[in-house]
Short mmCIF file of C-alpha atoms and ligand atoms in Angstrom, two decimals:
data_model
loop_
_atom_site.label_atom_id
_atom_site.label_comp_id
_atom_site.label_asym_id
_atom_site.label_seq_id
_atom_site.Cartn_x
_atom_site.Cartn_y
_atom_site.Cartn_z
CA UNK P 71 -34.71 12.45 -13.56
CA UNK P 72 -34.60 9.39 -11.45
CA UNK P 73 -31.08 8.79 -10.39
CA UNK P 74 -30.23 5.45 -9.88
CA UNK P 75 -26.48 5.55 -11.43
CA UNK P 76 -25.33 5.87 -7.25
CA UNK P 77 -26.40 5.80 -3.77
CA UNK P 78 -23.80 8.33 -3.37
CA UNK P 79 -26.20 10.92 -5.09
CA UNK P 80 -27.99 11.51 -2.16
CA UNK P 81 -28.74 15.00 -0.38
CA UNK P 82 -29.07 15.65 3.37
CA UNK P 83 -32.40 15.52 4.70
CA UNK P 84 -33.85 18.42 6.51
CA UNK P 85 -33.28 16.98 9.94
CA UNK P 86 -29.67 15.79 8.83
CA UNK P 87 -29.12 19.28 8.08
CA UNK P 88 -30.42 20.59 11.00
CA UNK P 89 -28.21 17.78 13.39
CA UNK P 90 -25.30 19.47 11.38
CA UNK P 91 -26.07 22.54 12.27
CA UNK P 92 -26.14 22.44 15.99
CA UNK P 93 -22.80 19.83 16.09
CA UNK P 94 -20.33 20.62 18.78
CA UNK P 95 -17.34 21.27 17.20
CA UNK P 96 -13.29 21.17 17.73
CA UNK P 97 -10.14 20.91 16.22
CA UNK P 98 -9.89 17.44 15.47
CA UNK P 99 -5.98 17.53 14.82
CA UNK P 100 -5.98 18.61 18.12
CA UNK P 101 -8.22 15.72 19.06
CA UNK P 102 -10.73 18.19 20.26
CA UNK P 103 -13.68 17.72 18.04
CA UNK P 104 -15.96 15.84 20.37
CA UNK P 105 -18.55 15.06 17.49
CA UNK P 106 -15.81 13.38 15.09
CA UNK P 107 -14.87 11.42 18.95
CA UNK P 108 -18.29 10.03 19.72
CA UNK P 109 -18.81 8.97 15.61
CA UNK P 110 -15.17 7.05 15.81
CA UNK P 111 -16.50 5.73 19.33
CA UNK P 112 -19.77 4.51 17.66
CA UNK P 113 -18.69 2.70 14.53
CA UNK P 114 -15.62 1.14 16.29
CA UNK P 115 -18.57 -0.25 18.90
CA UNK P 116 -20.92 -1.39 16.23
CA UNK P 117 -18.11 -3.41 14.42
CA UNK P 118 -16.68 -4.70 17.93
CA UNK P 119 -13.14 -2.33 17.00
CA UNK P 120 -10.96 -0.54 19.81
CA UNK P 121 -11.08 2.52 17.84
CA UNK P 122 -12.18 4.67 14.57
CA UNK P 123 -10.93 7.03 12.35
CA UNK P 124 -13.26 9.35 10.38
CA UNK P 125 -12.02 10.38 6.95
CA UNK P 126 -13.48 11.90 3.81
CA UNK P 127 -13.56 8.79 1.68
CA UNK P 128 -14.00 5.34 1.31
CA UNK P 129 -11.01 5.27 -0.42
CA UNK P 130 -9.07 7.11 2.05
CA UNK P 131 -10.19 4.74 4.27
CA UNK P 132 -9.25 1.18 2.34
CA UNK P 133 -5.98 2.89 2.05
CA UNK P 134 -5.04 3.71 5.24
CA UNK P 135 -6.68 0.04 6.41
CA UNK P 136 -4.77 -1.77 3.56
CA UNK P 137 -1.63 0.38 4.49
CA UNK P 138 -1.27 -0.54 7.95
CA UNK P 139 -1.28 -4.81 7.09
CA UNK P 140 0.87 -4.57 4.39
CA UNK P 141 4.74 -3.06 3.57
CA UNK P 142 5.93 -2.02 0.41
CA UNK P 143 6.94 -4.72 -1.63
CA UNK P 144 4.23 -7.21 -0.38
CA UNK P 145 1.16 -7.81 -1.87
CA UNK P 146 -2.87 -8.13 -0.71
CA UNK P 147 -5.12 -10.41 -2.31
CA UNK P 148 -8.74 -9.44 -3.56
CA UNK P 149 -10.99 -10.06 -6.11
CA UNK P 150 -10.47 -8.77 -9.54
CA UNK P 151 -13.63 -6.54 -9.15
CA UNK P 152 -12.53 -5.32 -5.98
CA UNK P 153 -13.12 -1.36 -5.42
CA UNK P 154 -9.24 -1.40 -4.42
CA UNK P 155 -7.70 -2.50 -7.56
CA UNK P 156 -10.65 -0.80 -9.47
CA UNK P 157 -11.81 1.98 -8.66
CA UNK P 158 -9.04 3.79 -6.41
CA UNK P 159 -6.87 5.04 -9.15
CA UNK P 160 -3.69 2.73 -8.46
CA UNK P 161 -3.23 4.57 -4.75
CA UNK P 162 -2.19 1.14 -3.16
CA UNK P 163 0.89 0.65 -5.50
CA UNK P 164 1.45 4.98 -6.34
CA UNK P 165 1.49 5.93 -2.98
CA UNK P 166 2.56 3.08 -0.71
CA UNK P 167 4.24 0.45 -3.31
CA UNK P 168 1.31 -2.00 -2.30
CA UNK P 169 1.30 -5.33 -5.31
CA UNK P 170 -2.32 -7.12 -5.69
CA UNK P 171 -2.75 -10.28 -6.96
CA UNK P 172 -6.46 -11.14 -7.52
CA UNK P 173 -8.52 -13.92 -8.08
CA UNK P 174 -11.55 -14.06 -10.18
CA UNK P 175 -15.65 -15.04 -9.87
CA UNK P 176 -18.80 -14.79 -11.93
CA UNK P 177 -20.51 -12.53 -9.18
CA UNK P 178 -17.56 -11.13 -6.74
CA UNK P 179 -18.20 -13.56 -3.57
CA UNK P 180 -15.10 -15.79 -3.31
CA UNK P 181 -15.07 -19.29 -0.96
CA UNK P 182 -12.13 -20.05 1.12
CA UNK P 183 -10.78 -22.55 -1.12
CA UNK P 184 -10.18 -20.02 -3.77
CA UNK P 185 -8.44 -17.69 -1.51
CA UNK P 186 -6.27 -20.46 -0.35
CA UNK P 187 -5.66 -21.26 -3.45
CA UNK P 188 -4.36 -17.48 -3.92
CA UNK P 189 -1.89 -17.57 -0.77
CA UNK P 190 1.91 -17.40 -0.80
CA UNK P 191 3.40 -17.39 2.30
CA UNK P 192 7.07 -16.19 1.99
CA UNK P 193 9.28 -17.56 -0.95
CA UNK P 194 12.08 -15.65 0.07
CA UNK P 195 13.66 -14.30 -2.58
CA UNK P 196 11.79 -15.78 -5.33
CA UNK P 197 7.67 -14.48 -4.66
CA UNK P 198 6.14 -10.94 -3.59
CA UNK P 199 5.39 -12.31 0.01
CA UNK P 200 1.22 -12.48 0.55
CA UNK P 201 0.87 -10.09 3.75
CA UNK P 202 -3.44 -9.22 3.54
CA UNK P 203 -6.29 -10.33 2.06
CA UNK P 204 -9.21 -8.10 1.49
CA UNK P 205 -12.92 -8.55 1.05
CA UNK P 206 -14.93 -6.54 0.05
CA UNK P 207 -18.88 -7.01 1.46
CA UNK P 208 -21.47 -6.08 -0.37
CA UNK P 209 -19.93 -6.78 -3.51
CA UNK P 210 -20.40 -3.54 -6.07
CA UNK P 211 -19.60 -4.70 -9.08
CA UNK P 212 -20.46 -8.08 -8.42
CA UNK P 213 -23.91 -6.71 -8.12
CA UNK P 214 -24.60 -5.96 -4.46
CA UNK P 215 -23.77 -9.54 -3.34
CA UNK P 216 -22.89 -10.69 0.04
CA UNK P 217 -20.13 -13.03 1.49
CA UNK P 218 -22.02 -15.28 4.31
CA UNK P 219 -20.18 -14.78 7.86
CA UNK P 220 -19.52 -18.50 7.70
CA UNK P 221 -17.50 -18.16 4.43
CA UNK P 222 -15.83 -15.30 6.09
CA UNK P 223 -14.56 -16.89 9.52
CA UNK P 224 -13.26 -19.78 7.27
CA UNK P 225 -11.03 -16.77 5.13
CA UNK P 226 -10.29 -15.12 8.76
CA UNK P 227 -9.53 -18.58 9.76
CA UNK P 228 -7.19 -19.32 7.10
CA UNK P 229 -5.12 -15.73 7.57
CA UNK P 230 -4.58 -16.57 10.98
CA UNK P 231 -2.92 -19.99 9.71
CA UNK P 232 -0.68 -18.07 7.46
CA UNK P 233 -0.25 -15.09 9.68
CA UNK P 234 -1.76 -12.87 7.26
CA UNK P 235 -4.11 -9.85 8.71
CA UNK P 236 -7.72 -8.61 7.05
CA UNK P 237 -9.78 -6.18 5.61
CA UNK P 238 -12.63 -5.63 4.64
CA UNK P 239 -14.27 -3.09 2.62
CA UNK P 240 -17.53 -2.57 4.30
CA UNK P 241 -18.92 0.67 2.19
CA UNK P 242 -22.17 -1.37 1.92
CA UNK P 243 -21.63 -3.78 4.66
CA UNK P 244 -24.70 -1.99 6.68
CA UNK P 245 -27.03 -3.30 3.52
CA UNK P 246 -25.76 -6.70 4.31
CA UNK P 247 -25.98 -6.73 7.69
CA UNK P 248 -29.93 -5.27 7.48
CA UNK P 249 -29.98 -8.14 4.22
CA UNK P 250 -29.10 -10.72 6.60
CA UNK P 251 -29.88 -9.88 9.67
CA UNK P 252 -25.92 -10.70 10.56
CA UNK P 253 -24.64 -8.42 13.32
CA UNK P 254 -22.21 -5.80 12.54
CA UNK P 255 -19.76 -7.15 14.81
CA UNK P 256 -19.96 -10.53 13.57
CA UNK P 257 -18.60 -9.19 10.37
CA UNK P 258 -16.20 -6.70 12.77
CA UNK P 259 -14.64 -10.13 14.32
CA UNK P 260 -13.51 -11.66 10.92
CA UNK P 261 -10.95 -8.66 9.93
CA UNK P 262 -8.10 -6.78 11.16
CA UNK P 263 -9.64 -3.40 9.86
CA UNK P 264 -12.84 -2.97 8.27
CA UNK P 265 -13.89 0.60 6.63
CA UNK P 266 -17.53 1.50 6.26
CA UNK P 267 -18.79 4.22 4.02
CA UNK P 268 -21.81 7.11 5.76
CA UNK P 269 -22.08 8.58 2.31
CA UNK P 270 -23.71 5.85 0.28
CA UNK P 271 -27.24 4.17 1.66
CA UNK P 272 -26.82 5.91 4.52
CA UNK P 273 -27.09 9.09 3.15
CA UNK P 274 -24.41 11.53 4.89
CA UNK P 275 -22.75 14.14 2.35
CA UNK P 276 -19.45 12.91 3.27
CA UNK P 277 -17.64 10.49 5.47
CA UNK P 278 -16.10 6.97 5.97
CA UNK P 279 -15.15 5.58 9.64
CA UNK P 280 -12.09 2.94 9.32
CA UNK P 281 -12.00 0.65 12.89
CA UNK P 282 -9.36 -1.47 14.09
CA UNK P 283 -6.71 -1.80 17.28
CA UNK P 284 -6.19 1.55 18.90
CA UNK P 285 -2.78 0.99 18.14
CA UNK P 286 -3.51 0.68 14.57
CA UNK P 287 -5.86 3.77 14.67
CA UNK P 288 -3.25 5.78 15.84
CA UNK P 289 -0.72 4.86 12.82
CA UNK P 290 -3.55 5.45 10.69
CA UNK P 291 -4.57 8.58 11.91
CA UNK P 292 -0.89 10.33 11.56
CA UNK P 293 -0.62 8.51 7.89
CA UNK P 294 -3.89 10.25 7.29
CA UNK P 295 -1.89 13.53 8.35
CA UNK P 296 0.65 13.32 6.07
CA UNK P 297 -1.77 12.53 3.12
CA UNK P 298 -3.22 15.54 3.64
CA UNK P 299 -6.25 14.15 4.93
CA UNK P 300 -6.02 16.09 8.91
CA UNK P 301 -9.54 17.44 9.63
CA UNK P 302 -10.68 20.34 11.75
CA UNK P 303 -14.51 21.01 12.74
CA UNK P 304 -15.55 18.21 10.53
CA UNK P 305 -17.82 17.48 13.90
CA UNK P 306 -20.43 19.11 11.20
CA UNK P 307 -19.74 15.81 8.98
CA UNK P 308 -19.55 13.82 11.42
CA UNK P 309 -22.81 14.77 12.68
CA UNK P 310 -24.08 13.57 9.44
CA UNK P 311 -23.12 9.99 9.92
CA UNK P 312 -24.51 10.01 13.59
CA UNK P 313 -28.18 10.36 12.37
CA UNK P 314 -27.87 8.19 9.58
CA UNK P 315 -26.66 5.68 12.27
CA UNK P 316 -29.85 6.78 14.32
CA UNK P 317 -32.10 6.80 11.51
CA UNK P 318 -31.20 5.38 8.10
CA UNK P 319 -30.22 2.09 8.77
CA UNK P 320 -32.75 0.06 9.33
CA UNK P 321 -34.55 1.76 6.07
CA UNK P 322 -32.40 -0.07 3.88
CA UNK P 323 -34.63 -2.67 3.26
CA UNK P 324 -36.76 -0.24 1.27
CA UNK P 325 -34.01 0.41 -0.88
CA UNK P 326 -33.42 -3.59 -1.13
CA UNK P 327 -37.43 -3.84 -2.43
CA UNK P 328 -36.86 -1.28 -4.87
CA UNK P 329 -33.97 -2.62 -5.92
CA UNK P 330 -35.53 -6.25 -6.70
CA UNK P 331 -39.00 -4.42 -7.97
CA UNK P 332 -36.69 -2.35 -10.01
CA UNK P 333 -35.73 -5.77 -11.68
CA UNK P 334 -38.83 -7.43 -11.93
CA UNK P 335 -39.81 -4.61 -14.21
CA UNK P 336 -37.01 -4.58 -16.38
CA UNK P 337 -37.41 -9.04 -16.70
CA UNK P 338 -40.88 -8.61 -17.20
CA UNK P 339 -40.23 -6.39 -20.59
CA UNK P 340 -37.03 -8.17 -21.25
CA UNK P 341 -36.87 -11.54 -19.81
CA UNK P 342 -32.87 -13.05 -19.23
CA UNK P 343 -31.83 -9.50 -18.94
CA UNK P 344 -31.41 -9.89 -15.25
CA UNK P 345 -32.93 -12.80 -12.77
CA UNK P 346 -35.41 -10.47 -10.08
CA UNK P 347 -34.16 -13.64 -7.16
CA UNK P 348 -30.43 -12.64 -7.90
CA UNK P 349 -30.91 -8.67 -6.33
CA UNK P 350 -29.44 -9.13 -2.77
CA UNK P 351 -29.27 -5.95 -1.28
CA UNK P 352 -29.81 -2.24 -3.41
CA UNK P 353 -27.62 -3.31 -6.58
CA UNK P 354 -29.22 -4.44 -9.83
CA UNK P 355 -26.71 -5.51 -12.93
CA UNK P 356 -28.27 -5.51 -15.90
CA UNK P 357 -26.94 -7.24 -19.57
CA UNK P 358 -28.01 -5.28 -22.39
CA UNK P 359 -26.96 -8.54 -24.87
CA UNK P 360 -25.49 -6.89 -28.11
CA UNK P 361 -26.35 -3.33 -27.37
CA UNK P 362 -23.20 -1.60 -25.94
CA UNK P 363 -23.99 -0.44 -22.32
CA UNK P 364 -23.00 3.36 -23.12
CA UNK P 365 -25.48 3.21 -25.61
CA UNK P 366 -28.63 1.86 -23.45
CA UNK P 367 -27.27 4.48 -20.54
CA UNK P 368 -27.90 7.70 -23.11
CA UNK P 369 -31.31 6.25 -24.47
CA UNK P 370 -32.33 5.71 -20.88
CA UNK P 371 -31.15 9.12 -19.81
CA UNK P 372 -33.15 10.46 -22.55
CA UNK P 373 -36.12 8.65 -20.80
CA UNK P 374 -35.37 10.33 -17.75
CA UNK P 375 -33.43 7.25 -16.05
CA UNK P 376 -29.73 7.69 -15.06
CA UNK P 377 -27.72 4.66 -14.67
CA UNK P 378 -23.90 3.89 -14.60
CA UNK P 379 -21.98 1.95 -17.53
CA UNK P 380 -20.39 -0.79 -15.45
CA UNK P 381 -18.77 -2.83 -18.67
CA UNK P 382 -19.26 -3.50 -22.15
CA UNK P 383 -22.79 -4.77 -22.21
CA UNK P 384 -23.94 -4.26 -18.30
CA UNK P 385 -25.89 -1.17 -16.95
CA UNK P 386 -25.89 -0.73 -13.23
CA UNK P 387 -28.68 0.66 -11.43
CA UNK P 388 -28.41 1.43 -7.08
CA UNK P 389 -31.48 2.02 -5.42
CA UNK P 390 -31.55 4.72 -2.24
CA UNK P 391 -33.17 7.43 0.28
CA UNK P 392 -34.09 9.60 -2.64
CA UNK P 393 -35.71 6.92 -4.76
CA UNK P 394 -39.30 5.62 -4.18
CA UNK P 395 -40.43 2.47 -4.99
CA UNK P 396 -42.43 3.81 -8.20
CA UNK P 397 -39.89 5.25 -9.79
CA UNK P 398 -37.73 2.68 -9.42
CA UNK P 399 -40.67 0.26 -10.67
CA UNK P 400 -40.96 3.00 -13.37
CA UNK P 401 -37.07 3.00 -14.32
CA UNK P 402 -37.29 -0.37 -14.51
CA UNK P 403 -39.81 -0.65 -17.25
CA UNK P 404 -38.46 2.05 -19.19
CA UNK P 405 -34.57 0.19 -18.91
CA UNK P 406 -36.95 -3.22 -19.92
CA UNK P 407 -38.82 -1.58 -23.02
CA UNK P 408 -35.50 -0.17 -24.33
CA UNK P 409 -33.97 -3.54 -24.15
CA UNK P 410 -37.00 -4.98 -25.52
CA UNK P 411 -36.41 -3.10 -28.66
CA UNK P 412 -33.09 -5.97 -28.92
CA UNK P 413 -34.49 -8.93 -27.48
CA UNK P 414 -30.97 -10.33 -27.45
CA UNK P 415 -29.84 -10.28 -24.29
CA UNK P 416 -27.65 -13.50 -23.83
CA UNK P 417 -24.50 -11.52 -24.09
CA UNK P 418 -21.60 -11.70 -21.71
CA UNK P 419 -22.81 -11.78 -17.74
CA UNK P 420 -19.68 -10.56 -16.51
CA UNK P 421 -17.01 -8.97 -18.18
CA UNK P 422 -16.33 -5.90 -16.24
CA UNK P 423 -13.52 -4.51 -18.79
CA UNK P 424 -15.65 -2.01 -20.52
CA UNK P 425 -15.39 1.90 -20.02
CA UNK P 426 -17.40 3.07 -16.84
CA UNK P 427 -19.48 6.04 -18.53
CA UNK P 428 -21.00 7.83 -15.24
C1 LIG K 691 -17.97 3.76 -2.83
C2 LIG K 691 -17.08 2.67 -2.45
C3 LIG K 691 -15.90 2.92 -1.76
C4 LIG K 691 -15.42 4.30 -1.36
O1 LIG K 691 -15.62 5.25 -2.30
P1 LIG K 691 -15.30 6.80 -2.06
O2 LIG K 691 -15.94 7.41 -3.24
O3 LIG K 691 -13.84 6.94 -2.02
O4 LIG K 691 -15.94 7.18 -0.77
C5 LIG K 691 -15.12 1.84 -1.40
N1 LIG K 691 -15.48 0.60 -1.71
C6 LIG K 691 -16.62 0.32 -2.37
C7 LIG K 691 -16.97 -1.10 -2.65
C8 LIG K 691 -17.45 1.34 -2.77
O5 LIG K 691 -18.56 1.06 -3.44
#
């Protein structure tokens, strides 16, 4: 099978495995797990933060981040395909009686005018008061797009006006900053907090690092507590996301080839399915016209191609580590001959509202 339905489906390397192994190890709710220290240390550095916090998710992460900018009873602002409001099971509003109010685009990369457009400072008693807006960088549902930094200072620039604070959801910001060659802590300076995922194209088993103020850190860190989410010799995770640090970053950019030789294939057998010059980092969206996605995601399967159901009529397919650029060339034609078989594929290019099918 050639998985391409996640770069979460990736397994440890041998010499990940082995860095894992020979971790030194504490009791991190005792602050003595000098492994999970130097990983906080080194992603709060990259993204020019005071200080980190591992965790076990992503999601744990965005909601600690998100947590510490906004009370209960105000609201963030994000995109209406943002991971937050989709894919984190309602834990902003459950758990810490967080309101979104979203706005919408064709591809998930806002411009400042449309989050301005979004703002509302404090109406007193008359509007849930605006208190963060979140960005989320690559896009994953928009298809593995990337907000410039330049459209990013301008929404930094336009919280500080309104004395709102920012995050960002950076689980694939390292495949924008190899896409673009933007540093880390350029991204780092536009935000508040910014969360970053080790378990995606990095390839740890487990792990997200949230950075921000010490101060904030430390709020985060007993919040994390009382979710349940205290760790103690996870210095053997942690070690993980060291060596992908040291050695699966810059390799990216393989997954970014595959990823637009992944669509080439599939346009060449079914041309308008998907443009090849719209694949920005390791993310390929693909309209299946008429055919419901759930349907071309079995037949595919059957072919020995997994992908993810993203909506109605899209496919998604996410390159990574355990993927070579042949078989994603060769998932690509066999996605592009099924869709071949329906030549229609001018159905809807965004439309998000479908069932996921995994
Ligand atoms: C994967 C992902 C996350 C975090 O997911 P977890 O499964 O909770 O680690 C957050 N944001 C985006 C955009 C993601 O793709």
């Amino acid at each position: 099978m050639i998985d391409l339905r996640s770069d979460t489906v990736t397994k440890p390397t041998e010499a990940m495995r082995r860095a894992m192994m020979e971790a030194p190890v504490g009791d991190d709710v005792y602050g003595e797990d000098p492994t999970i220290a130097e990983l906080e240390a080194r992603v709060a550095g990259l993204l020019g933060h005071e200080a980190g916090l591992f965790t076990p998710t992503g999601s744990l992460a965005n909601l600690l981040g998100i947590w510490l900018h906004v009370p209960a009873g105000a609201e963030v602002l994000c995109d209406a395909q943002a991971h937050i409001v989709r894919a984190e099971m309602g834990a902003h509003a459950q758990l810490h009686g967080i309101t979104t109010r979203t706005w919408t685009t064709s591809d998930g990369i806002a411009d400042a005018a449309t989050v301005a457009e979004a703002i509302a400072p404090d109406n007193g008693p008359f509007l849930v008061r605006t208190a963060a807006i979140e960005i989320e960088n690559t896009h994953n549902f928009g298809g593995g797009t990337i907000h410039s930094a330049e459209t990013l200072r301008e929404i930094r620039s336009l919280a500080l006006d309104a004395g709102l604070k920012t995050h960002l959801d950076g689980a694939r910001l390292w495949n924008a900053h190899v896409a673009t060659g933007t540093s880390l802590a350029d991204y780092g300076a536009c935000f508040d907090s910014v969360s970053v995922c080790l378990s995606k194209g990095l390839g740890a088993p487990v792990g997200s690092v949230l950075v921000g103020s010490a101060e904030d850190m430390a709020r985060a860190r007993v919040q994390r507590k009382r979710l349940g989410g205290g760790w103690r010799q996870a210095g053997l995770l942690a070690a993980a996301g060291l060596h992908a640090l040291d050695h699966h970053v810059e390799r990216l950019a393989e997954d970014h080839a595959a990823a637009r030789a992944f669509a080439e294939a599939v346009g060449l057998a079914a041309p308008g399915s998907v443009g090849p010059e719209k694949v920005p980092t390791n993310i390929v969206v693909v309209k299946t016209g008429e055919r419901p996605a759930g349907e071309v995601v079995a037949a595919a399967a059957g072919q020995g191609v997994a992908l993810s159901a993203v909506g109605a009529h899209l496919v998604r397919a996410v390159t990574h580590l355990d993927v070579s650029l042949d078989d994603c060339r060769t998932a690509g034609a066999v996605l592009g001959e099924l869709l071949a078989l329906n030549p229609r594929t001018d159905g809807p290019s965004s439309g998000f509202a479908g069932r996921v099918v995994p």
